[in-house]
Amino acid sequence: MIVDKIKAKYFGQPKTDSVEKRVTGIGGIFFKSKNSKELVAWYGKHLGFKTDDYGSTFWWKDNNGADCSTQWSPFAEDTNYFAPSEKQFMQNFRVANLEKLLRQLEEEGVTIVGEMETFEYGSFGWILDPEGNKIELWEPIDSVFK
């Protein structure tokens, strides 16, 4: 924090839409599993994950002290949620202003997958990286998970 204040004083404020500020944290790690329910139970029993039907929620504090969550979730092996990617995993990144970010990414030529969707636990958008990996962008409402 002190370094940031010194930088701001002598070098000016960083752009708020800079690449460094687009992603605010890891939202989740999602991967395909042969038996997701059995795997969730194994992680709960042997590694102490506090699990539910979807995996486990890990809690942490952001730089402002706000509660934040990261999801660990095995998906069924035949899920099409990761499509069009054929990979066995999908990353989920937390973002602060999803709608604005999706517009910026589209202007930069990034492939947007589908339309933004909003639920009681946050808004979601999807993009593809240059290797075809689907990335889920999540503007969370963490309080819903408490």
Tab-separated table of N, CA and C in Angstrom:
chain	number	residue	atom	x	y	z
A	1	MET	N	0.826	-1.190	0.000
A	1	MET	CA	0.000	0.000	0.000
A	1	MET	C	0.870	1.254	0.000
A	2	ILE	N	1.961	1.222	0.780
A	2	ILE	CA	2.865	2.378	0.826
A	2	ILE	C	3.503	2.601	-0.537
A	3	VAL	N	3.940	1.512	-1.170
A	3	VAL	CA	4.547	1.619	-2.501
A	3	VAL	C	3.545	2.212	-3.490
A	4	ASP	N	2.290	1.761	-3.431
A	4	ASP	CA	1.267	2.299	-4.324
A	4	ASP	C	1.069	3.798	-4.107
A	5	LYS	N	1.098	4.236	-2.852
A	5	LYS	CA	0.922	5.665	-2.565
A	5	LYS	C	2.114	6.478	-3.082
A	6	ILE	N	3.323	5.941	-2.936
A	6	ILE	CA	4.519	6.629	-3.449
A	6	ILE	C	4.454	6.714	-4.973
A	7	LYS	N	4.102	5.604	-5.612
A	7	LYS	CA	3.974	5.599	-7.077
A	7	LYS	C	2.944	6.634	-7.526
A	8	ALA	N	1.793	6.680	-6.843
A	8	ALA	CA	0.738	7.624	-7.217
A	8	ALA	C	1.216	9.063	-7.063
A	9	LYS	N	1.958	9.336	-5.987
A	9	LYS	CA	2.427	10.702	-5.733
A	9	LYS	C	3.424	11.166	-6.784
A	10	TYR	N	4.378	10.291	-7.139
A	10	TYR	CA	5.453	10.694	-8.033
A	10	TYR	C	5.226	10.340	-9.503
A	11	PHE	N	4.372	9.373	-9.772
A	11	PHE	CA	4.191	8.928	-11.154
A	11	PHE	C	2.749	9.040	-11.633
A	12	GLY	N	1.858	9.569	-10.804
A	12	GLY	CA	0.458	9.718	-11.182
A	12	GLY	C	-0.342	8.457	-10.911
A	13	GLN	N	-1.643	8.580	-11.015
A	13	GLN	CA	-2.535	7.452	-10.774
A	13	GLN	C	-2.519	6.513	-11.974
A	14	PRO	N	-2.556	5.191	-11.721
A	14	PRO	CA	-2.644	4.262	-12.850
A	14	PRO	C	-4.015	4.354	-13.499
A	15	LYS	N	-4.088	4.004	-14.776
A	15	LYS	CA	-5.382	3.976	-15.461
A	15	LYS	C	-6.270	2.944	-14.788
A	16	THR	N	-7.546	3.289	-14.602
A	16	THR	CA	-8.454	2.347	-13.939
A	16	THR	C	-8.858	1.208	-14.851
A	17	ASP	N	-8.705	1.376	-16.181
A	17	ASP	CA	-9.064	0.290	-17.088
A	17	ASP	C	-7.840	-0.463	-17.583
A	18	SER	N	-6.725	-0.337	-16.879
A	18	SER	CA	-5.511	-1.023	-17.300
A	18	SER	C	-5.680	-2.527	-17.153
A	19	VAL	N	-4.867	-3.260	-17.869
A	19	VAL	CA	-4.946	-4.720	-17.849
A	19	VAL	C	-4.796	-5.254	-16.434
A	20	GLU	N	-3.915	-4.649	-15.632
A	20	GLU	CA	-3.682	-5.125	-14.278
A	20	GLU	C	-4.946	-5.060	-13.413
A	21	LYS	N	-5.859	-4.163	-13.721
A	21	LYS	CA	-7.045	-3.965	-12.890
A	21	LYS	C	-8.258	-4.728	-13.399
A	22	ARG	N	-8.153	-5.401	-14.532
A	22	ARG	CA	-9.310	-6.082	-15.104
A	22	ARG	C	-9.722	-7.295	-14.281
A	23	VAL	N	-8.769	-8.082	-13.860
A	23	VAL	CA	-9.050	-9.280	-13.067
A	23	VAL	C	-8.709	-8.979	-11.617
A	24	THR	N	-9.639	-9.285	-10.702
A	24	THR	CA	-9.426	-8.976	-9.291
A	24	THR	C	-9.087	-10.205	-8.450
A	25	GLY	N	-9.150	-11.393	-9.049
A	25	GLY	CA	-8.816	-12.605	-8.308
A	25	GLY	C	-9.258	-13.854	-9.048
A	26	ILE	N	-8.912	-14.985	-8.498
A	26	ILE	CA	-9.347	-16.268	-9.043
A	26	ILE	C	-10.760	-16.532	-8.537
A	27	GLY	N	-11.683	-16.698	-9.447
A	27	GLY	CA	-13.065	-16.973	-9.071
A	27	GLY	C	-13.320	-18.450	-8.865
A	28	GLY	N	-12.615	-19.264	-9.640
A	28	GLY	CA	-12.830	-20.692	-9.484
A	28	GLY	C	-11.961	-21.525	-10.381
A	29	ILE	N	-11.822	-22.765	-9.999
A	29	ILE	CA	-11.146	-23.784	-10.775
A	29	ILE	C	-12.188	-24.859	-11.061
A	30	PHE	N	-12.486	-25.066	-12.316
A	30	PHE	CA	-13.496	-26.035	-12.729
A	30	PHE	C	-12.828	-27.084	-13.599
A	31	PHE	N	-13.159	-28.343	-13.394
A	31	PHE	CA	-12.554	-29.410	-14.197
A	31	PHE	C	-13.517	-30.573	-14.321
A	32	LYS	N	-13.324	-31.349	-15.374
A	32	LYS	CA	-14.176	-32.513	-15.616
A	32	LYS	C	-13.700	-33.682	-14.778
A	33	SER	N	-14.649	-34.475	-14.322
A	33	SER	CA	-14.359	-35.596	-13.441
A	33	SER	C	-15.215	-36.800	-13.836
A	34	LYS	N	-14.663	-38.006	-13.706
A	34	LYS	CA	-15.420	-39.222	-14.020
A	34	LYS	C	-16.589	-39.409	-13.071
A	35	ASN	N	-16.401	-39.031	-11.788
A	35	ASN	CA	-17.470	-39.152	-10.802
A	35	ASN	C	-17.359	-37.966	-9.845
A	36	SER	N	-17.975	-36.854	-10.217
A	36	SER	CA	-17.799	-35.608	-9.463
A	36	SER	C	-18.304	-35.712	-8.028
A	37	LYS	N	-19.407	-36.382	-7.786
A	37	LYS	CA	-19.939	-36.495	-6.416
A	37	LYS	C	-18.998	-37.299	-5.530
A	38	GLU	N	-18.450	-38.381	-6.057
A	38	GLU	CA	-17.495	-39.190	-5.305
A	38	GLU	C	-16.212	-38.397	-5.021
A	39	LEU	N	-15.777	-37.631	-6.009
A	39	LEU	CA	-14.570	-36.828	-5.847
A	39	LEU	C	-14.757	-35.737	-4.791
A	40	VAL	N	-15.912	-35.087	-4.826
A	40	VAL	CA	-16.221	-34.060	-3.818
A	40	VAL	C	-16.180	-34.679	-2.423
A	41	ALA	N	-16.777	-35.844	-2.266
A	41	ALA	CA	-16.778	-36.531	-0.965
A	41	ALA	C	-15.356	-36.881	-0.534
A	42	TRP	N	-14.520	-37.325	-1.464
A	42	TRP	CA	-13.128	-37.683	-1.143
A	42	TRP	C	-12.360	-36.469	-0.638
A	43	TYR	N	-12.484	-35.332	-1.334
A	43	TYR	CA	-11.787	-34.111	-0.907
A	43	TYR	C	-12.294	-33.631	0.454
A	44	GLY	N	-13.573	-33.791	0.701
A	44	GLY	CA	-14.123	-33.425	2.004
A	44	GLY	C	-13.570	-34.288	3.111
A	45	LYS	N	-13.539	-35.600	2.882
A	45	LYS	CA	-13.078	-36.542	3.897
A	45	LYS	C	-11.572	-36.458	4.138
A	46	HIS	N	-10.780	-36.453	3.078
A	46	HIS	CA	-9.333	-36.584	3.219
A	46	HIS	C	-8.571	-35.260	3.293
A	47	LEU	N	-9.121	-34.206	2.701
A	47	LEU	CA	-8.413	-32.919	2.727
A	47	LEU	C	-9.168	-31.849	3.501
A	48	GLY	N	-10.333	-32.209	4.020
A	48	GLY	CA	-11.064	-31.283	4.870
A	48	GLY	C	-11.769	-30.164	4.135
A	49	PHE	N	-12.004	-30.306	2.819
A	49	PHE	CA	-12.748	-29.296	2.096
A	49	PHE	C	-14.170	-29.245	2.637
A	50	LYS	N	-14.665	-28.056	2.901
A	50	LYS	CA	-16.073	-27.882	3.265
A	50	LYS	C	-16.842	-27.931	1.954
A	51	THR	N	-17.511	-29.052	1.705
A	51	THR	CA	-18.091	-29.275	0.389
A	51	THR	C	-19.615	-29.218	0.382
A	52	ASP	N	-20.135	-28.996	-0.820
A	52	ASP	CA	-21.564	-29.102	-1.084
A	52	ASP	C	-21.700	-29.853	-2.410
A	53	ASP	N	-22.848	-29.832	-3.023
A	53	ASP	CA	-23.052	-30.564	-4.276
A	53	ASP	C	-22.177	-30.069	-5.419
A	54	TYR	N	-21.662	-28.858	-5.312
A	54	TYR	CA	-20.905	-28.255	-6.412
A	54	TYR	C	-19.400	-28.236	-6.180
A	55	GLY	N	-18.950	-28.611	-5.017
A	55	GLY	CA	-17.529	-28.567	-4.718
A	55	GLY	C	-17.279	-27.893	-3.393
A	56	SER	N	-16.455	-26.856	-3.401
A	56	SER	CA	-16.082	-26.195	-2.157
A	56	SER	C	-15.885	-24.700	-2.393
A	57	THR	N	-16.218	-23.909	-1.401
A	57	THR	CA	-16.024	-22.463	-1.452
A	57	THR	C	-14.911	-22.091	-0.481
A	58	PHE	N	-13.923	-21.363	-0.978
A	58	PHE	CA	-12.827	-20.874	-0.143
A	58	PHE	C	-13.018	-19.376	0.064
A	59	TRP	N	-12.911	-18.940	1.313
A	59	TRP	CA	-13.116	-17.530	1.651
A	59	TRP	C	-11.803	-16.842	1.901
A	60	TRP	N	-11.696	-15.580	1.492
A	60	TRP	CA	-10.514	-14.761	1.686
A	60	TRP	C	-10.945	-13.298	1.699
A	61	LYS	N	-10.028	-12.421	2.028
A	61	LYS	CA	-10.316	-10.977	2.087
A	61	LYS	C	-9.590	-10.272	0.937
A	62	ASP	N	-10.274	-9.329	0.308
A	62	ASP	CA	-9.606	-8.542	-0.726
A	62	ASP	C	-8.785	-7.431	-0.066
A	63	ASN	N	-8.163	-6.589	-0.883
A	63	ASN	CA	-7.305	-5.521	-0.349
A	63	ASN	C	-8.058	-4.523	0.507
A	64	ASN	N	-9.380	-4.452	0.355
A	64	ASN	CA	-10.196	-3.538	1.151
A	64	ASN	C	-10.822	-4.220	2.360
A	65	GLY	N	-10.493	-5.499	2.571
A	65	GLY	CA	-11.021	-6.230	3.713
A	65	GLY	C	-12.378	-6.864	3.483
A	66	ALA	N	-12.900	-6.793	2.253
A	66	ALA	CA	-14.205	-7.386	1.954
A	66	ALA	C	-14.071	-8.904	1.791
A	67	ASP	N	-15.093	-9.637	2.212
A	67	ASP	CA	-15.114	-11.084	2.035
A	67	ASP	C	-15.235	-11.426	0.560
A	68	CYS	N	-14.417	-12.381	0.110
A	68	CYS	CA	-14.435	-12.840	-1.273
A	68	CYS	C	-14.389	-14.360	-1.276
A	69	SER	N	-14.923	-14.958	-2.343
A	69	SER	CA	-14.929	-16.406	-2.429
A	69	SER	C	-14.293	-16.882	-3.726
A	70	THR	N	-13.739	-18.084	-3.660
A	70	THR	CA	-13.210	-18.787	-4.823
A	70	THR	C	-13.797	-20.187	-4.793
A	71	GLN	N	-14.302	-20.646	-5.942
A	71	GLN	CA	-14.944	-21.945	-6.028
A	71	GLN	C	-13.995	-23.003	-6.585
A	72	TRP	N	-14.060	-24.187	-6.028
A	72	TRP	CA	-13.382	-25.376	-6.553
A	72	TRP	C	-14.494	-26.344	-6.908
A	73	SER	N	-14.616	-26.683	-8.197
A	73	SER	CA	-15.775	-27.471	-8.623
A	73	SER	C	-15.433	-28.497	-9.687
A	74	PRO	N	-15.602	-29.793	-9.348
A	74	PRO	CA	-15.523	-30.814	-10.394
A	74	PRO	C	-16.871	-30.884	-11.120
A	75	PHE	N	-16.824	-30.997	-12.429
A	75	PHE	CA	-18.019	-31.116	-13.258
A	75	PHE	C	-18.108	-32.540	-13.794
A	76	ALA	N	-19.291	-32.942	-14.196
A	76	ALA	CA	-19.472	-34.253	-14.817
A	76	ALA	C	-18.611	-34.349	-16.072
A	77	GLU	N	-18.101	-35.530	-16.337
A	77	GLU	CA	-17.205	-35.750	-17.471
A	77	GLU	C	-17.831	-35.378	-18.811
A	78	ASP	N	-19.157	-35.501	-18.922
A	78	ASP	CA	-19.832	-35.222	-20.189
A	78	ASP	C	-20.423	-33.804	-20.259
A	79	THR	N	-20.005	-32.916	-19.362
A	79	THR	CA	-20.531	-31.549	-19.380
A	79	THR	C	-20.199	-30.856	-20.696
A	80	ASN	N	-21.096	-30.008	-21.145
A	80	ASN	CA	-20.789	-29.166	-22.305
A	80	ASN	C	-20.605	-27.709	-21.871
A	81	TYR	N	-20.494	-27.489	-20.555
A	81	TYR	CA	-20.355	-26.132	-20.023
A	81	TYR	C	-19.046	-25.481	-20.473
A	82	PHE	N	-18.027	-26.279	-20.752
A	82	PHE	CA	-16.729	-25.722	-21.147
A	82	PHE	C	-16.662	-25.442	-22.648
A	83	ALA	N	-17.689	-25.867	-23.402
A	83	ALA	CA	-17.698	-25.683	-24.859
A	83	ALA	C	-17.676	-24.193	-25.209
A	84	PRO	N	-17.024	-23.804	-26.269
A	84	PRO	CA	-16.504	-24.644	-27.333
A	84	PRO	C	-15.133	-25.248	-27.052
A	85	SER	N	-14.529	-24.966	-25.926
A	85	SER	CA	-13.236	-25.566	-25.602
A	85	SER	C	-13.397	-27.071	-25.403
A	86	GLU	N	-12.414	-27.826	-25.828
A	86	GLU	CA	-12.421	-29.271	-25.619
A	86	GLU	C	-11.548	-29.671	-24.439
A	87	LYS	N	-11.055	-28.689	-23.704
A	87	LYS	CA	-10.186	-28.949	-22.559
A	87	LYS	C	-10.973	-29.565	-21.414
A	88	GLN	N	-10.261	-30.173	-20.492
A	88	GLN	CA	-10.865	-30.828	-19.334
A	88	GLN	C	-11.064	-29.860	-18.164
A	89	PHE	N	-10.751	-28.595	-18.372
A	89	PHE	CA	-10.832	-27.619	-17.284
A	89	PHE	C	-11.325	-26.279	-17.815
A	90	MET	N	-11.700	-25.409	-16.895
A	90	MET	CA	-12.038	-24.035	-17.240
A	90	MET	C	-11.654	-23.149	-16.060
A	91	GLN	N	-11.070	-22.019	-16.371
A	91	GLN	CA	-10.719	-21.050	-15.340
A	91	GLN	C	-11.863	-20.052	-15.181
A	92	ASN	N	-12.021	-19.542	-13.976
A	92	ASN	CA	-12.995	-18.504	-13.694
A	92	ASN	C	-12.235	-17.387	-12.988
A	93	PHE	N	-12.327	-16.180	-13.543
A	93	PHE	CA	-11.662	-15.030	-12.938
A	93	PHE	C	-12.699	-14.032	-12.438
A	94	ARG	N	-12.445	-13.478	-11.259
A	94	ARG	CA	-13.280	-12.434	-10.686
A	94	ARG	C	-12.937	-11.117	-11.386
A	95	VAL	N	-13.962	-10.334	-11.717
A	95	VAL	CA	-13.749	-9.027	-12.333
A	95	VAL	C	-14.652	-8.002	-11.642
A	96	ALA	N	-14.312	-6.734	-11.784
A	96	ALA	CA	-15.046	-5.686	-11.084
A	96	ALA	C	-16.206	-5.113	-11.886
A	97	ASN	N	-16.061	-4.944	-13.186
A	97	ASN	CA	-17.116	-4.345	-14.007
A	97	ASN	C	-17.225	-5.158	-15.287
A	98	LEU	N	-17.971	-6.243	-15.217
A	98	LEU	CA	-18.020	-7.215	-16.306
A	98	LEU	C	-18.523	-6.625	-17.618
A	99	GLU	N	-19.608	-5.878	-17.566
A	99	GLU	CA	-20.179	-5.340	-18.797
A	99	GLU	C	-19.163	-4.468	-19.538
A	100	LYS	N	-18.503	-3.572	-18.822
A	100	LYS	CA	-17.494	-2.698	-19.413
A	100	LYS	C	-16.322	-3.525	-19.936
A	101	LEU	N	-15.885	-4.503	-19.163
A	101	LEU	CA	-14.751	-5.330	-19.565
A	101	LEU	C	-15.060	-6.103	-20.844
A	102	LEU	N	-16.252	-6.673	-20.948
A	102	LEU	CA	-16.611	-7.414	-22.163
A	102	LEU	C	-16.599	-6.502	-23.390
A	103	ARG	N	-17.069	-5.271	-23.244
A	103	ARG	CA	-17.017	-4.313	-24.366
A	103	ARG	C	-15.572	-4.034	-24.764
A	104	GLN	N	-14.701	-3.817	-23.752
A	104	GLN	CA	-13.296	-3.540	-24.038
A	104	GLN	C	-12.626	-4.732	-24.725
A	105	LEU	N	-12.902	-5.934	-24.221
A	105	LEU	CA	-12.288	-7.121	-24.806
A	105	LEU	C	-12.751	-7.330	-26.241
A	106	GLU	N	-14.024	-7.082	-26.498
A	106	GLU	CA	-14.547	-7.220	-27.857
A	106	GLU	C	-13.864	-6.228	-28.798
A	107	GLU	N	-13.669	-4.987	-28.333
A	107	GLU	CA	-12.968	-3.970	-29.130
A	107	GLU	C	-11.532	-4.384	-29.413
A	108	GLU	N	-10.932	-5.156	-28.511
A	108	GLU	CA	-9.557	-5.624	-28.679
A	108	GLU	C	-9.463	-6.877	-29.540
A	109	GLY	N	-10.609	-7.381	-30.007
A	109	GLY	CA	-10.607	-8.542	-30.877
A	109	GLY	C	-10.657	-9.879	-30.163
A	110	VAL	N	-10.932	-9.870	-28.853
A	110	VAL	CA	-11.047	-11.112	-28.087
A	110	VAL	C	-12.386	-11.768	-28.428
A	111	THR	N	-12.383	-13.090	-28.582
A	111	THR	CA	-13.607	-13.829	-28.890
A	111	THR	C	-14.489	-13.920	-27.650
A	112	ILE	N	-15.701	-13.402	-27.757
A	112	ILE	CA	-16.697	-13.481	-26.691
A	112	ILE	C	-17.578	-14.691	-26.996
A	113	VAL	N	-17.859	-15.518	-25.982
A	113	VAL	CA	-18.691	-16.703	-26.155
A	113	VAL	C	-20.056	-16.428	-25.531
A	114	GLY	N	-21.104	-16.421	-26.330
A	114	GLY	CA	-22.454	-16.218	-25.813
A	114	GLY	C	-22.690	-14.805	-25.320
A	115	GLU	N	-23.721	-14.674	-24.509
A	115	GLU	CA	-24.135	-13.386	-23.952
A	115	GLU	C	-23.900	-13.374	-22.446
A	116	MET	N	-23.688	-12.202	-21.890
A	116	MET	CA	-23.552	-12.053	-20.444
A	116	MET	C	-24.833	-12.536	-19.770
A	117	GLU	N	-24.684	-13.239	-18.644
A	117	GLU	CA	-25.833	-13.721	-17.878
A	117	GLU	C	-25.712	-13.251	-16.437
A	118	THR	N	-26.848	-12.944	-15.815
A	118	THR	CA	-26.859	-12.461	-14.438
A	118	THR	C	-27.765	-13.348	-13.584
A	119	PHE	N	-27.257	-13.688	-12.398
A	119	PHE	CA	-27.968	-14.515	-11.430
A	119	PHE	C	-27.873	-13.834	-10.073
A	120	GLU	N	-28.503	-14.405	-9.049
A	120	GLU	CA	-28.473	-13.790	-7.713
A	120	GLU	C	-27.071	-13.785	-7.109
A	121	TYR	N	-26.156	-14.570	-7.622
A	121	TYR	CA	-24.794	-14.641	-7.095
A	121	TYR	C	-23.777	-13.937	-7.986
A	122	GLY	N	-24.242	-13.232	-9.017
A	122	GLY	CA	-23.328	-12.445	-9.833
A	122	GLY	C	-23.607	-12.536	-11.317
A	123	SER	N	-22.795	-11.848	-12.087
A	123	SER	CA	-22.913	-11.827	-13.541
A	123	SER	C	-21.736	-12.571	-14.156
A	124	PHE	N	-21.991	-13.205	-15.309
A	124	PHE	CA	-20.993	-14.033	-15.954
A	124	PHE	C	-20.869	-13.683	-17.429
A	125	GLY	N	-19.667	-13.781	-17.938
A	125	GLY	CA	-19.375	-13.654	-19.356
A	125	GLY	C	-18.269	-14.642	-19.681
A	126	TRP	N	-18.148	-14.996	-20.951
A	126	TRP	CA	-17.163	-16.010	-21.335
A	126	TRP	C	-16.378	-15.543	-22.542
A	127	ILE	N	-15.090	-15.855	-22.534
A	127	ILE	CA	-14.198	-15.505	-23.628
A	127	ILE	C	-13.325	-16.719	-23.954
A	128	LEU	N	-12.637	-16.639	-25.100
A	128	LEU	CA	-11.664	-17.669	-25.460
A	128	LEU	C	-10.290	-17.042	-25.523
A	129	ASP	N	-9.286	-17.759	-24.998
A	129	ASP	CA	-7.914	-17.296	-25.153
A	129	ASP	C	-7.389	-17.777	-26.519
A	130	PRO	N	-6.174	-17.391	-26.917
A	130	PRO	CA	-5.678	-17.759	-28.249
A	130	PRO	C	-5.577	-19.267	-28.500
A	131	GLU	N	-5.519	-20.080	-27.442
A	131	GLU	CA	-5.443	-21.530	-27.612
A	131	GLU	C	-6.814	-22.199	-27.555
A	132	GLY	N	-7.873	-21.407	-27.468
A	132	GLY	CA	-9.227	-21.956	-27.456
A	132	GLY	C	-9.725	-22.361	-26.087
A	133	ASN	N	-9.017	-21.985	-25.027
A	133	ASN	CA	-9.475	-22.273	-23.668
A	133	ASN	C	-10.594	-21.301	-23.311
A	134	LYS	N	-11.714	-21.838	-22.854
A	134	LYS	CA	-12.824	-21.000	-22.425
A	134	LYS	C	-12.512	-20.461	-21.038
A	135	ILE	N	-12.718	-19.171	-20.857
A	135	ILE	CA	-12.475	-18.500	-19.581
A	135	ILE	C	-13.787	-17.857	-19.150
A	136	GLU	N	-14.190	-18.142	-17.924
A	136	GLU	CA	-15.402	-17.548	-17.375
A	136	GLU	C	-15.003	-16.316	-16.571
A	137	LEU	N	-15.646	-15.190	-16.865
A	137	LEU	CA	-15.438	-13.952	-16.114
A	137	LEU	C	-16.652	-13.753	-15.226
A	138	TRP	N	-16.401	-13.475	-13.957
A	138	TRP	CA	-17.468	-13.431	-12.957
A	138	TRP	C	-17.390	-12.141	-12.165
A	139	GLU	N	-18.464	-11.370	-12.192
A	139	GLU	CA	-18.606	-10.225	-11.299
A	139	GLU	C	-19.472	-10.703	-10.149
A	140	PRO	N	-18.839	-11.112	-9.032
A	140	PRO	CA	-19.558	-11.834	-7.971
A	140	PRO	C	-20.363	-10.943	-7.033
A	141	ILE	N	-21.318	-11.608	-6.402
A	141	ILE	CA	-22.017	-11.074	-5.234
A	141	ILE	C	-21.723	-12.089	-4.127
A	142	ASP	N	-20.623	-11.903	-3.436
A	142	ASP	CA	-20.124	-12.886	-2.475
A	142	ASP	C	-21.068	-13.120	-1.312
A	143	SER	N	-21.814	-12.108	-0.909
A	143	SER	CA	-22.671	-12.241	0.283
A	143	SER	C	-23.704	-13.346	0.133
A	144	VAL	N	-24.047	-13.725	-1.076
A	144	VAL	CA	-25.039	-14.776	-1.311
A	144	VAL	C	-24.542	-16.132	-0.801
A	145	PHE	N	-23.234	-16.338	-0.780
A	145	PHE	CA	-22.659	-17.631	-0.407
A	145	PHE	C	-22.518	-17.824	1.092
A	146	LYS	N	-22.793	-16.807	1.877
A	146	LYS	CA	-22.615	-16.937	3.337
A	146	LYS	C	-23.725	-17.698	3.966
